[in-house]
Amino acid sequence: MSARISDHVDGQRLWRDLMDLARHGAIPLGGVNRLALSTEEIEARRTLVAWAREFGAEAGVDDAANLYLRLEGRAAALPPLLTGSHIDTQPTGGKFDGAYGVVAGVAALRAIAASGRRPKRSVEVVAWMTEEGSRFAPGMMGSAVFTGKRSMDEILAVRDRSGVSVRDAIAPVLEGEKHLKRRPTGYPVAGYVEAHIEQGPALEAQKKTIGVVTGIGGKRTFRVEVQGEPAHAGTSRRRERRDALVSAVAIVDALQKAIWDDADTVRFTIGMFTVTPNAPSVVPARVVFAVDLRHDDDATVRRLGDLVPVVCEQAKGNCDVTVVPLLYDPPLEFPAAMRARVAAAASALGYPAMDLPSPAGHDSRYLHYHCPTGMVFIPCKEGISHNEAENITPADAEAGARVLADVLFELADEA
Ligand SMILES: [Zn+2]
């Protein structure tokens, strides 16, 4: 009998599963467009359910359309171990963001089944509903509802850009999966371990195979609304205008300068900018833009976030400005015991590993407040992600799945 579950991880099968999943929503440059609750995602979910049958797991779904593949343990009544990630993507996303964590979880379950051994606790792979937030925002909806961070009613009311609500979009998903076991939305969990591509360049640069994720960085977001007055581009005199675009550009410039740091550790982004009426011969009446601010250090996130309304007010010129705080996620640190498990599993398998924080958000953020949580990163080519060119190697994919399989089995098999 083999000592490690990871000996039963089938790297070729793992790669084939990744490529099979990437067919759902495939786009021409090699990427994937598989928005949350879309037809493409429904098809991908069917593939996951078909896989579950192959290795004797039971597929289930909850009211939030989180999809579970459960491999029953010897003591099925105990809280299970969870792993997984998400299978929704950005509109021009890659094959691996999210999908890797789900497929690596499937590889771990396949390995446990192939080993002929059963851990004490059940192990479940979850595909969380709407992580990306590209169709329904903000993202991480399924894990937020599962952990009690947001209510079901709150997420059902969210609409996409064409006016379709989560309530409308979720109905056909649940209807198509009504033959699956209906699961409660949230229950006690013994631990959560999420595998994910790094989405940054550190592992590749340091020639490491496994990232032991120390925690998730802090984030604040704001919506800034600049209100001016519309006027005729030909007849209105410039000195008398209240041009919302001119004010908004001054504000953006002032924010860039105020939030600049020489060490370049602060992440500050204006990724959305809307001008109204956005007509060639009308002085802009209104501009709305989004501020996304991130840092590992809570005091820095707070201090710089507090600067945003002050700088906006100072630089607004003769327009009015309103700053709406949208989100504040403090930085978090995963428990040392979970990090030590990941590090020990990587070391036992001979994979070079390093500690690193995650600047990007993941479903693990919400699970962290629900149960002991850890993450395993694998390198991605040149750190490219949220891009069709996103890429990983089959060897790294297998390494991450092997570490995940050993950690999951170990945690699931102890008291
Ligand atoms: Zn992701």
Coordinates of C-alpha atoms and ligand atoms in Angstrom, one line a residue:
M1 CA 0.0 0.0 0.0
S2 CA 1.3 3.4 -1.0
A3 CA 2.0 5.8 1.8
R4 CA 0.9 8.9 0.1
I5 CA -2.4 9.7 -1.6
S6 CA -0.4 12.0 -4.0
D7 CA 1.2 8.8 -5.5
H8 CA -2.3 8.2 -7.0
V9 CA -2.6 11.7 -8.6
D10 CA -2.8 11.2 -12.4
G11 CA -1.1 14.2 -14.0
Q12 CA -2.2 13.3 -17.5
R13 CA -5.8 13.0 -16.5
L14 CA -5.5 16.3 -14.6
W15 CA -4.3 18.0 -17.7
R16 CA -7.0 16.4 -19.9
D17 CA -9.7 17.5 -17.3
L18 CA -8.3 21.1 -17.5
M19 CA -8.5 21.1 -21.3
D20 CA -12.0 19.5 -21.3
L21 CA -13.3 22.1 -18.9
A22 CA -11.7 24.9 -21.1
R23 CA -13.8 23.8 -24.1
H24 CA -16.9 25.3 -22.4
G25 CA -16.7 28.9 -23.4
A26 CA -13.5 28.6 -25.5
I27 CA -12.7 31.8 -27.5
P28 CA -10.3 32.2 -30.5
L29 CA -7.0 33.2 -28.8
G30 CA -7.0 30.2 -26.5
G31 CA -8.9 31.8 -23.6
V32 CA -12.3 31.2 -22.1
N33 CA -15.4 33.4 -21.8
R34 CA -17.6 31.5 -19.3
L35 CA -19.5 34.1 -17.3
A36 CA -21.3 33.1 -14.1
L37 CA -24.6 31.3 -14.7
S38 CA -24.2 31.4 -18.5
T39 CA -25.0 28.5 -20.8
E40 CA -21.3 27.8 -21.1
E41 CA -21.0 27.6 -17.3
I42 CA -24.1 25.3 -17.1
E43 CA -22.3 23.0 -19.6
A44 CA -19.1 23.0 -17.6
R45 CA -21.1 22.1 -14.4
R46 CA -22.5 19.1 -16.3
T47 CA -18.9 18.0 -17.0
L48 CA -18.1 18.2 -13.3
V49 CA -21.2 16.2 -12.4
A50 CA -20.2 13.5 -14.9
W51 CA -16.7 13.3 -13.4
A52 CA -18.2 12.9 -9.9
R53 CA -19.9 9.7 -11.1
E54 CA -16.5 8.3 -12.4
F55 CA -14.9 8.4 -8.9
G56 CA -17.9 7.7 -6.8
A57 CA -18.6 11.2 -5.5
E58 CA -22.1 12.5 -5.0
A59 CA -22.9 15.8 -6.8
G60 CA -25.1 18.3 -4.9
V61 CA -26.2 21.9 -5.3
D62 CA -27.5 24.6 -2.9
D63 CA -29.8 27.5 -3.3
A64 CA -26.9 29.8 -4.3
A65 CA -25.9 27.3 -7.1
N66 CA -22.7 26.3 -5.4
L67 CA -21.9 22.9 -6.8
Y68 CA -20.5 20.2 -4.6
L69 CA -18.8 16.9 -5.4
R70 CA -18.7 14.9 -2.1
L71 CA -16.6 11.8 -1.5
E72 CA -18.0 10.3 1.6
G73 CA -15.6 9.6 4.5
R74 CA -15.7 6.8 7.1
A75 CA -17.5 9.1 9.6
A76 CA -19.9 10.8 7.3
A77 CA -21.6 12.8 10.0
L78 CA -18.5 14.8 10.9
P79 CA -18.0 18.2 9.2
P80 CA -16.2 17.6 5.9
L81 CA -13.0 19.1 4.5
L82 CA -13.6 21.4 1.5
T83 CA -11.5 22.3 -1.5
G84 CA -12.3 24.0 -4.8
S85 CA -12.5 27.4 -6.4
H86 CA -14.7 28.8 -9.2
I87 CA -15.3 28.0 -12.8
D88 CA -16.7 31.4 -13.9
T89 CA -14.2 33.6 -15.9
Q90 CA -13.7 37.1 -17.0
P91 CA -15.1 37.8 -20.6
T92 CA -11.6 37.4 -22.0
G93 CA -10.2 35.1 -19.3
G94 CA -7.8 32.2 -19.4
K95 CA -8.2 28.4 -18.9
F96 CA -6.8 28.2 -15.4
D97 CA -8.0 31.0 -13.1
G98 CA -10.4 29.2 -10.8
A99 CA -10.7 26.2 -13.0
Y100 CA -7.4 25.0 -11.8
G101 CA -8.5 24.9 -8.1
V102 CA -11.7 22.9 -9.0
V103 CA -9.8 20.5 -11.3
A104 CA -7.0 20.0 -8.8
G105 CA -9.6 19.2 -6.2
V106 CA -11.2 16.7 -8.6
A107 CA -7.7 15.2 -9.1
A108 CA -7.3 14.8 -5.3
L109 CA -10.7 13.0 -5.1
R110 CA -9.8 10.8 -8.0
A111 CA -6.5 9.9 -6.2
I112 CA -8.3 9.2 -2.9
A113 CA -10.8 6.9 -4.7
A114 CA -7.9 5.2 -6.6
S115 CA -5.9 4.6 -3.4
G116 CA -8.7 2.4 -2.0
R117 CA -8.4 4.3 1.3
R118 CA -11.0 6.5 2.8
P119 CA -10.3 9.3 5.2
K120 CA -12.4 9.7 8.3
R121 CA -14.1 12.9 7.2
S122 CA -15.8 13.4 3.8
V123 CA -13.9 15.6 1.3
E124 CA -15.9 17.9 -1.0
V125 CA -14.9 19.8 -4.1
V126 CA -16.9 23.0 -4.4
A127 CA -17.3 25.2 -7.5
W128 CA -18.5 28.5 -5.9
M129 CA -21.1 30.6 -7.8
T130 CA -19.8 33.9 -9.3
E131 CA -16.3 34.5 -8.0
E132 CA -15.1 36.9 -10.7
G133 CA -17.8 39.6 -10.4
S134 CA -17.5 40.3 -14.1
R135 CA -21.2 39.6 -14.8
F136 CA -22.7 40.0 -11.3
A137 CA -20.8 42.3 -9.0
P138 CA -19.4 42.2 -6.5
G139 CA -18.0 38.7 -6.9
M140 CA -17.4 35.9 -4.5
M141 CA -21.2 35.6 -4.1
G142 CA -21.5 31.9 -3.5
S143 CA -18.9 31.7 -0.8
A144 CA -20.3 34.9 0.8
V145 CA -23.7 33.4 1.1
F146 CA -22.3 30.0 2.3
T147 CA -20.3 31.7 5.1
G148 CA -23.1 34.1 6.1
K149 CA -21.3 37.2 4.9
R150 CA -24.2 38.2 2.5
S151 CA -27.8 37.1 2.4
M152 CA -29.5 35.1 -0.3
D153 CA -32.0 38.0 -0.9
E154 CA -29.1 40.5 -1.3
I155 CA -27.4 38.5 -4.1
L156 CA -30.6 37.4 -5.9
A157 CA -31.4 41.1 -6.5
V158 CA -28.1 41.8 -8.2
R159 CA -28.4 42.5 -11.9
D160 CA -26.0 42.2 -14.8
R161 CA -25.5 45.0 -17.4
S162 CA -28.5 43.8 -19.5
G163 CA -30.8 43.8 -16.5
V164 CA -30.9 40.1 -15.8
S165 CA -31.0 39.4 -12.1
V166 CA -29.2 36.6 -10.3
R167 CA -32.7 35.4 -9.4
D168 CA -33.5 35.1 -13.2
A169 CA -30.2 33.5 -14.1
I170 CA -30.0 31.0 -11.3
A171 CA -33.5 29.5 -11.9
P172 CA -32.6 27.6 -15.1
V173 CA -29.3 26.4 -13.4
L174 CA -31.2 24.9 -10.4
E175 CA -34.0 23.6 -12.7
G176 CA -31.4 21.7 -14.8
E177 CA -29.8 20.3 -11.7
K178 CA -32.9 19.4 -9.7
H179 CA -31.9 15.7 -10.0
L180 CA -28.9 16.5 -7.8
K181 CA -29.0 16.3 -4.1
R182 CA -30.1 19.6 -2.6
R183 CA -27.6 20.8 -0.1
P184 CA -28.0 23.4 2.7
T185 CA -26.4 26.8 1.9
G186 CA -23.7 26.8 4.6
Y187 CA -22.8 24.2 7.2
P188 CA -19.9 23.5 9.6
V189 CA -16.7 22.7 7.8
A190 CA -13.5 21.2 9.2
G191 CA -11.1 23.1 6.9
Y192 CA -10.8 24.6 3.4
V193 CA -7.8 24.4 1.2
E194 CA -7.9 26.2 -2.2
A195 CA -5.4 25.7 -5.0
H196 CA -5.0 28.5 -7.5
I197 CA -2.6 29.9 -10.1
E198 CA -0.5 32.6 -8.6
Q199 CA -1.7 35.3 -11.1
G200 CA 1.6 37.1 -10.4
P201 CA 5.3 36.6 -11.3
A202 CA 6.9 35.7 -8.0
L203 CA 7.0 31.9 -8.1
E204 CA 8.3 31.8 -11.7
A205 CA 11.0 34.4 -10.9
Q206 CA 12.2 32.5 -7.8
K207 CA 12.0 29.2 -9.6
K208 CA 9.6 27.7 -7.0
T209 CA 6.9 25.2 -7.8
I210 CA 4.6 25.7 -4.8
G211 CA 3.5 28.9 -3.1
V212 CA 2.4 28.6 0.5
V213 CA -0.1 31.5 0.7
T214 CA 0.4 33.5 3.9
G215 CA -2.8 35.5 3.5
I216 CA -4.9 37.9 1.4
G217 CA -4.1 41.6 1.0
G218 CA -6.5 44.3 2.1
K219 CA -8.7 46.1 -0.3
R220 CA -10.9 49.2 -0.4
T221 CA -13.1 50.3 -3.3
F222 CA -15.0 53.5 -3.9
R223 CA -17.4 54.9 -6.5
V224 CA -16.6 58.6 -7.3
E225 CA -19.4 60.7 -8.9
V226 CA -18.5 64.0 -10.4
Q227 CA -21.5 66.3 -11.2
G228 CA -21.2 69.2 -13.6
E229 CA -23.6 70.7 -16.1
P230 CA -24.2 69.8 -19.7
A231 CA -23.7 72.7 -22.2
H232 CA -23.3 73.2 -26.0
A233 CA -19.7 72.7 -27.1
G234 CA -19.9 75.6 -29.6
T235 CA -21.8 78.2 -27.7
S236 CA -20.8 77.9 -24.0
R237 CA -17.8 79.8 -22.8
R238 CA -15.0 77.7 -21.2
R239 CA -14.6 79.8 -18.1
E240 CA -18.3 79.5 -17.3
R241 CA -18.5 75.7 -17.9
R242 CA -18.9 73.1 -15.2
D243 CA -17.2 70.4 -17.1
A244 CA -17.4 67.1 -15.2
L245 CA -14.7 65.5 -17.3
V246 CA -12.2 68.3 -16.7
S247 CA -12.8 68.0 -12.9
A248 CA -12.6 64.2 -13.0
V249 CA -9.3 64.2 -14.8
A250 CA -7.9 66.7 -12.3
I251 CA -9.1 64.4 -9.5
V252 CA -7.6 61.3 -11.1
D253 CA -4.3 63.1 -11.5
A254 CA -4.4 64.3 -7.8
L255 CA -5.2 60.8 -6.6
Q256 CA -2.4 59.3 -8.6
K257 CA 0.1 61.7 -7.0
A258 CA -1.3 61.4 -3.5
I259 CA -1.3 57.6 -3.5
W260 CA 2.0 57.2 -5.2
D261 CA 4.6 55.2 -3.2
D262 CA 8.3 54.9 -4.0
A263 CA 8.5 51.3 -2.9
D264 CA 5.7 50.5 -5.4
T265 CA 3.8 48.2 -3.0
V266 CA 0.5 50.0 -3.2
R267 CA -2.0 48.9 -5.9
F268 CA -4.2 51.8 -7.0
T269 CA -6.4 51.4 -10.1
I270 CA -9.2 53.3 -11.8
G271 CA -10.6 50.5 -14.0
M272 CA -14.0 52.0 -14.8
F273 CA -14.7 55.5 -16.1
T274 CA -18.1 56.6 -17.5
V275 CA -18.8 60.0 -19.1
T276 CA -22.3 61.2 -19.5
P277 CA -23.8 62.1 -21.9
N278 CA -20.6 61.0 -23.8
A279 CA -21.6 62.9 -26.9
P280 CA -19.0 64.7 -29.1
S281 CA -20.5 68.1 -28.9
V282 CA -21.8 68.3 -25.4
V283 CA -19.8 69.4 -22.4
P284 CA -19.7 66.4 -20.0
A285 CA -22.3 66.7 -17.3
R286 CA -21.4 63.7 -15.2
V287 CA -18.5 61.3 -14.7
V288 CA -18.6 58.2 -12.5
F289 CA -15.4 56.2 -11.9
A290 CA -14.3 53.3 -9.7
V291 CA -11.3 53.3 -7.3
D292 CA -9.6 50.0 -6.4
L293 CA -7.0 50.3 -3.7
R294 CA -5.0 47.4 -2.2
H295 CA -2.1 46.8 0.2
D296 CA -0.9 44.0 2.6
D297 CA -0.8 46.3 5.5
D298 CA -4.1 47.3 7.1
A299 CA -2.9 50.7 8.4
T300 CA -1.8 51.6 4.9
V301 CA -5.1 50.5 3.3
R302 CA -7.0 52.6 5.9
R303 CA -4.9 55.7 5.6
L304 CA -4.8 55.8 1.8
G305 CA -8.5 55.0 1.6
D306 CA -9.3 57.8 4.0
L307 CA -7.3 60.1 1.6
V308 CA -9.6 59.4 -1.3
P309 CA -12.6 61.6 -0.3
V310 CA -10.2 64.4 0.9
V311 CA -8.2 64.5 -2.4
C312 CA -11.4 64.3 -4.5
E313 CA -12.8 67.3 -2.6
Q314 CA -9.6 69.3 -3.0
A315 CA -9.3 68.7 -6.7
K316 CA -13.0 68.9 -7.8
G317 CA -12.7 72.5 -9.3
N318 CA -16.2 74.0 -9.8
C319 CA -18.0 70.6 -10.0
D320 CA -19.6 68.6 -7.2
V321 CA -18.1 65.4 -6.1
T322 CA -19.6 62.5 -4.1
V323 CA -17.4 59.6 -2.9
V324 CA -19.3 56.4 -2.1
P325 CA -17.3 53.8 -0.2
L326 CA -18.2 50.3 -1.6
L327 CA -16.1 47.7 0.1
Y328 CA -13.4 47.3 2.8
D329 CA -11.8 43.9 3.1
P330 CA -9.0 44.0 5.7
P331 CA -5.8 42.0 5.0
L332 CA -6.0 38.6 6.5
E333 CA -3.4 35.9 7.5
F334 CA -4.2 32.2 7.2
P335 CA -3.6 30.1 10.3
A336 CA 0.1 29.1 10.8
A337 CA -1.0 25.5 11.2
M338 CA -2.6 25.4 7.7
R339 CA 0.5 27.1 6.1
A340 CA 2.8 24.6 7.9
R341 CA 0.7 21.7 6.4
V342 CA 1.1 23.0 2.9
A343 CA 4.8 23.7 3.4
A344 CA 5.4 20.2 4.9
A345 CA 3.5 18.4 2.1
A346 CA 5.5 20.3 -0.6
S347 CA 8.8 19.6 1.2
A348 CA 7.9 15.8 1.6
L349 CA 7.3 15.7 -2.2
G350 CA 10.6 17.5 -2.9
Y351 CA 9.0 20.6 -4.5
P352 CA 10.7 23.9 -4.0
A353 CA 8.3 26.2 -2.1
M354 CA 8.1 29.7 -0.8
D355 CA 5.7 31.8 1.3
L356 CA 3.9 34.6 -0.4
P357 CA 0.8 36.7 0.1
S358 CA -2.1 36.9 -2.3
P359 CA -2.8 40.5 -3.6
A360 CA -5.8 39.1 -5.5
G361 CA -9.0 38.1 -3.7
H362 CA -10.3 34.6 -3.6
D363 CA -13.2 32.6 -2.1
S364 CA -10.7 31.7 0.6
R365 CA -11.2 35.2 2.0
Y366 CA -14.7 34.3 3.2
L367 CA -14.0 30.7 4.1
H368 CA -11.2 32.0 6.4
Y369 CA -13.8 33.4 8.8
H370 CA -15.7 30.1 8.7
C371 CA -13.1 27.4 9.2
P372 CA -9.3 26.9 9.2
T373 CA -8.3 27.9 5.6
G374 CA -5.2 27.7 3.5
M375 CA -4.2 28.1 -0.1
V376 CA -1.7 26.5 -2.5
F377 CA -0.4 28.6 -5.4
I378 CA 1.3 27.2 -8.5
P379 CA 3.3 29.4 -11.0
C380 CA 1.6 30.9 -14.0
K381 CA 3.6 32.1 -17.1
E382 CA 4.9 35.6 -16.6
G383 CA 2.3 36.3 -14.0
I384 CA -0.3 36.8 -16.8
S385 CA -3.9 36.3 -15.7
H386 CA -7.4 37.6 -16.6
N387 CA -6.1 37.3 -20.1
E388 CA -6.5 34.7 -22.9
A389 CA -2.7 34.1 -22.8
E390 CA -2.8 32.8 -19.2
N391 CA -0.7 29.6 -19.0
I392 CA 0.7 27.0 -16.7
T393 CA 2.8 23.9 -17.2
P394 CA 1.4 20.3 -16.8
A395 CA 4.2 19.6 -14.3
D396 CA 3.3 22.5 -12.1
A397 CA -0.4 21.6 -12.3
E398 CA 0.4 18.1 -11.2
A399 CA 2.7 19.3 -8.4
G400 CA -0.1 21.5 -6.9
A401 CA -2.6 18.7 -7.1
R402 CA -0.3 16.3 -5.4
V403 CA 0.3 18.8 -2.5
L404 CA -3.4 19.4 -2.3
A405 CA -4.2 15.7 -2.2
D406 CA -1.8 15.0 0.6
V407 CA -2.9 18.0 2.7
L408 CA -6.6 17.2 2.2
F409 CA -6.3 13.5 3.1
E410 CA -4.1 14.3 6.1
L411 CA -6.6 16.9 7.5
A412 CA -9.6 14.7 6.7
D413 CA -8.1 11.6 8.3
E414 CA -7.4 13.1 11.7
A415 CA -9.7 13.5 14.7
Ligands
ZN1 ZN -9.8 33.0 -9.4

